[in-house]
CSV table of C-alpha atoms in Angstrom, one decimal:
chain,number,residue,atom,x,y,z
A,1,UNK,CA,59.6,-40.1,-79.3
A,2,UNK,CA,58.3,-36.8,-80.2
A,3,UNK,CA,61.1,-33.9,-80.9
A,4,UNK,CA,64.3,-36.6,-80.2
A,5,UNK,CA,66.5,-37.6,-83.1
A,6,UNK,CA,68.0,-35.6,-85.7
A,7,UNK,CA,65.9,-33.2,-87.8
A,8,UNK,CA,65.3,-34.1,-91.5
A,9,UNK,CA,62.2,-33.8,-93.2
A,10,UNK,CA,59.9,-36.3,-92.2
A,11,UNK,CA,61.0,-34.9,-88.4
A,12,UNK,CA,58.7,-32.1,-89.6
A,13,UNK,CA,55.5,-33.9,-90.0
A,14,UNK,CA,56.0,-36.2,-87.0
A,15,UNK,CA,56.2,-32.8,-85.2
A,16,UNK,CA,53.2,-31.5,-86.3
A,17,UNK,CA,51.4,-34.9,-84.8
A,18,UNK,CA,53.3,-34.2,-81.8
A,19,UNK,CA,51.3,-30.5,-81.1
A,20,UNK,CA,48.5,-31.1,-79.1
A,21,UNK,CA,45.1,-30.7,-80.6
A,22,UNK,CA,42.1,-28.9,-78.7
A,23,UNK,CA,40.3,-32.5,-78.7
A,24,UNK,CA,43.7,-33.6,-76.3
A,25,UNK,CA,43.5,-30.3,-74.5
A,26,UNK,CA,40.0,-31.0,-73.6
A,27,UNK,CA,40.3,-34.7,-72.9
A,28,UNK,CA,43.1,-33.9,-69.9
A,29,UNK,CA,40.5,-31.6,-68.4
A,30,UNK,CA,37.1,-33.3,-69.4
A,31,UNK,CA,37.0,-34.5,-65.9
A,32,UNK,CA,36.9,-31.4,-64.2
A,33,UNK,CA,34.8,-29.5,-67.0
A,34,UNK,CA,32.2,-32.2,-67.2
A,35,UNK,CA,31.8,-30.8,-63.4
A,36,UNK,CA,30.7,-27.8,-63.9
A,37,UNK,CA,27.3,-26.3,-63.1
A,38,UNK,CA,26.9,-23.8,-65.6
A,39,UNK,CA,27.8,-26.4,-68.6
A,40,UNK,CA,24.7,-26.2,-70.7
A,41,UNK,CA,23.6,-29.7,-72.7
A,42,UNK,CA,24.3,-28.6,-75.9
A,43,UNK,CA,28.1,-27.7,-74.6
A,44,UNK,CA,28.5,-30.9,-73.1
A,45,UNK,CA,27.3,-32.5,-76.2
A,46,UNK,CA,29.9,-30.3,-78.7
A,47,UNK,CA,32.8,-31.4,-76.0
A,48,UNK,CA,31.8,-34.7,-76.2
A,49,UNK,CA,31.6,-34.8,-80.0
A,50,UNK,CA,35.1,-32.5,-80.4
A,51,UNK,CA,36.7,-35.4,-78.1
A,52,UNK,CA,35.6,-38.4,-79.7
A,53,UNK,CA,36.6,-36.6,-83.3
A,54,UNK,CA,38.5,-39.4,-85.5
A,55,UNK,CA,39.0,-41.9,-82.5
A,56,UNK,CA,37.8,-45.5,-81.9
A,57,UNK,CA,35.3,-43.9,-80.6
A,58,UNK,CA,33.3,-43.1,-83.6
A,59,UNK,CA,34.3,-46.0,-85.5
A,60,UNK,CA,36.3,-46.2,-88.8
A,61,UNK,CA,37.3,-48.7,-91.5
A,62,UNK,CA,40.5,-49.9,-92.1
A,63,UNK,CA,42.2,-49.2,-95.6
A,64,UNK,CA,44.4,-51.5,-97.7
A,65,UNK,CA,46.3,-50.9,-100.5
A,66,UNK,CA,45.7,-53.1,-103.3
A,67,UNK,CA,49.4,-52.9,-104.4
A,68,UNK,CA,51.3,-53.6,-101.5
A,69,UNK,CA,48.8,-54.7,-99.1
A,70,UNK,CA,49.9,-52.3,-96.0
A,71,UNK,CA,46.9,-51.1,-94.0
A,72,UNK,CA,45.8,-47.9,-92.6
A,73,UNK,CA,43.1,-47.2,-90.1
A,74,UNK,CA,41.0,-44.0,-90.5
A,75,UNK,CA,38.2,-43.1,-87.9
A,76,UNK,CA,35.3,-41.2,-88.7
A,77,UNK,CA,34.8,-37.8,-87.7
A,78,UNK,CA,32.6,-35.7,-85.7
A,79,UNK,CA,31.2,-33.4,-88.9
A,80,UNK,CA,30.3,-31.2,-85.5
A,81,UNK,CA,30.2,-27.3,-86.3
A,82,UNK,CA,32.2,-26.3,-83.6
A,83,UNK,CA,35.2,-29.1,-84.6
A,84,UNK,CA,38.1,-27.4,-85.6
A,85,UNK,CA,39.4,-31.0,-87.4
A,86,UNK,CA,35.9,-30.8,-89.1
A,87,UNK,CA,35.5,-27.6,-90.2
A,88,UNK,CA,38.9,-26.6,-91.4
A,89,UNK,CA,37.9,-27.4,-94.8
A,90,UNK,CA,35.1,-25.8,-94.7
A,91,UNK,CA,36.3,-22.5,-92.9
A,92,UNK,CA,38.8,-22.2,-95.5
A,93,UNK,CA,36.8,-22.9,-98.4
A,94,UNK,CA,34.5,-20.2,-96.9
A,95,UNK,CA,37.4,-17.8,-96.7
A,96,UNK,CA,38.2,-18.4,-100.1
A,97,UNK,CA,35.1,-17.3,-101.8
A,98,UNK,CA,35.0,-14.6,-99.4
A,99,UNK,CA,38.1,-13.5,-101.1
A,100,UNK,CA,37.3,-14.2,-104.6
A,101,UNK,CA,34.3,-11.4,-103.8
A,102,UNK,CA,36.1,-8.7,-101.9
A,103,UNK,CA,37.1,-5.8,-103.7
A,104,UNK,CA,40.4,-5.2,-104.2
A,105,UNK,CA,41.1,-2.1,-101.7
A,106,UNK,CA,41.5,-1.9,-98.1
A,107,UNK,CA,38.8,-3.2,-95.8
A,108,UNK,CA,37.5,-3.7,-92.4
A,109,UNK,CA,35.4,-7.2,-91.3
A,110,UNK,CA,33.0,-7.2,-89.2
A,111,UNK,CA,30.5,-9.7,-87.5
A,112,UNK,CA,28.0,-8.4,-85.6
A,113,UNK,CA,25.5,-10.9,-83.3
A,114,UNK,CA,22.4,-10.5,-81.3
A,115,UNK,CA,22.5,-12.0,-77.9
A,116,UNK,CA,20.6,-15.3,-77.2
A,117,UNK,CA,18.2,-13.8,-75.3
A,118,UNK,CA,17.0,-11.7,-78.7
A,119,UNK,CA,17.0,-14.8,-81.2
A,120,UNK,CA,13.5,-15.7,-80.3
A,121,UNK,CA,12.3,-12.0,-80.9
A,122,UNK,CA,13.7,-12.5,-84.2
A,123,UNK,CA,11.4,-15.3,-85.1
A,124,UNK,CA,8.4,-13.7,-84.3
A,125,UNK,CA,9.2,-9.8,-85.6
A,126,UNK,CA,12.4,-11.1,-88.1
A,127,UNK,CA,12.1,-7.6,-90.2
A,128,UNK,CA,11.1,-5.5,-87.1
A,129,UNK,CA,14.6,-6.7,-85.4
A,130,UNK,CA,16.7,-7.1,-88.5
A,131,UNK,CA,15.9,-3.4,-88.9
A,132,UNK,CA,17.2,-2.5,-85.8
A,133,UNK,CA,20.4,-5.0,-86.0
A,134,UNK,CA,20.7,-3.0,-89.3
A,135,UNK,CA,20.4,0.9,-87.8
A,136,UNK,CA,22.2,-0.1,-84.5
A,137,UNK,CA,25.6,-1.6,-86.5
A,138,UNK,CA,25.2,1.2,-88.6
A,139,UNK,CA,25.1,3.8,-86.2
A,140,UNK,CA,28.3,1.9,-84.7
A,141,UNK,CA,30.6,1.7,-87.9
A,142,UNK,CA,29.9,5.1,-88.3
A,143,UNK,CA,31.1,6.4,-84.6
A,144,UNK,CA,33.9,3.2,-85.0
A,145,UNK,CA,35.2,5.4,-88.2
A,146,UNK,CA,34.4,8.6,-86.5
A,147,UNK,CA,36.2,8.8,-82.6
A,148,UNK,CA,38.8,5.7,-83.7
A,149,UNK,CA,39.7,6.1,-87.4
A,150,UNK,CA,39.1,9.8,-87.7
A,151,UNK,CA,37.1,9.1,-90.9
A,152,UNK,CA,33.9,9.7,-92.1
């Protein structure tokens, strides 16, 4: 049972499987989520795909070790973008070679997106809108470093 017995150091992995994952979080309220109206396809498909992450439900193959013979089952996984269990690697393998190029001095992050409604625009006029992005995020960094950082 999950957080009883005394602590040691295996108690510390077993409680790690014992935090619940968002794939858990989301099967408890799939039933009422899989309700709603506004749920677009493509977000019903990335739920479905973040639940069935490394279950039965995708299938797996069961390991043996050659030495001692005791078996292991591992189910596949979801390789889904939006998995955290799937892109954990790769989010911090992308962090990693992000750091290997940053400079070493103090430094601000930033992402900046278009809305939906935009990303056709930018298939039909890409360097029109990119140029814009460009100027608008500009024109933000600098008031950003202007009214809140007092900088220039």
């Amino acid at each position: 049972m999950c957080g009883s017995g005394p602590k040691h150091a295996a108690s510390e992995s077993t409680e790690a499987q014992c935090k619940p994952r968002v794939a858990d979080v989301l099967r408890s309220v799939s039933p009422v989520l899989l309700r709603e109206p506004s749920l677009r396809f493509e977000q019903r498909r990335v739920l479905g795909a973040i639940q069935a992450c490394r279950t039965p439900a995708l299938g797996g193959q069961l390991l043996v070790c050659p030495d001692c013979g005791s078996e292991k089952q591992v189910y596949h996984s979801c390789r889904n973008r939006h998995c955290p269990i799937c892109q954990n690697q790769s989010q911090d393998d992308w962090i990693a070679q992000r750091r290997k190029a940053m400079l070493p001095v103090p430094h601000f992050h930033l992402v900046f997106t278009l809305p939906a409604e935009l990303r056709g625009l930018c298939s039909a006029y890409p360097k029109a809108l990119y140029e814009l992005l460009l100027h608008s995020c500009g024109d933000v960094i600098v008031e950003l470093g202007q009214d809140v950082l007092r900088g220039q």
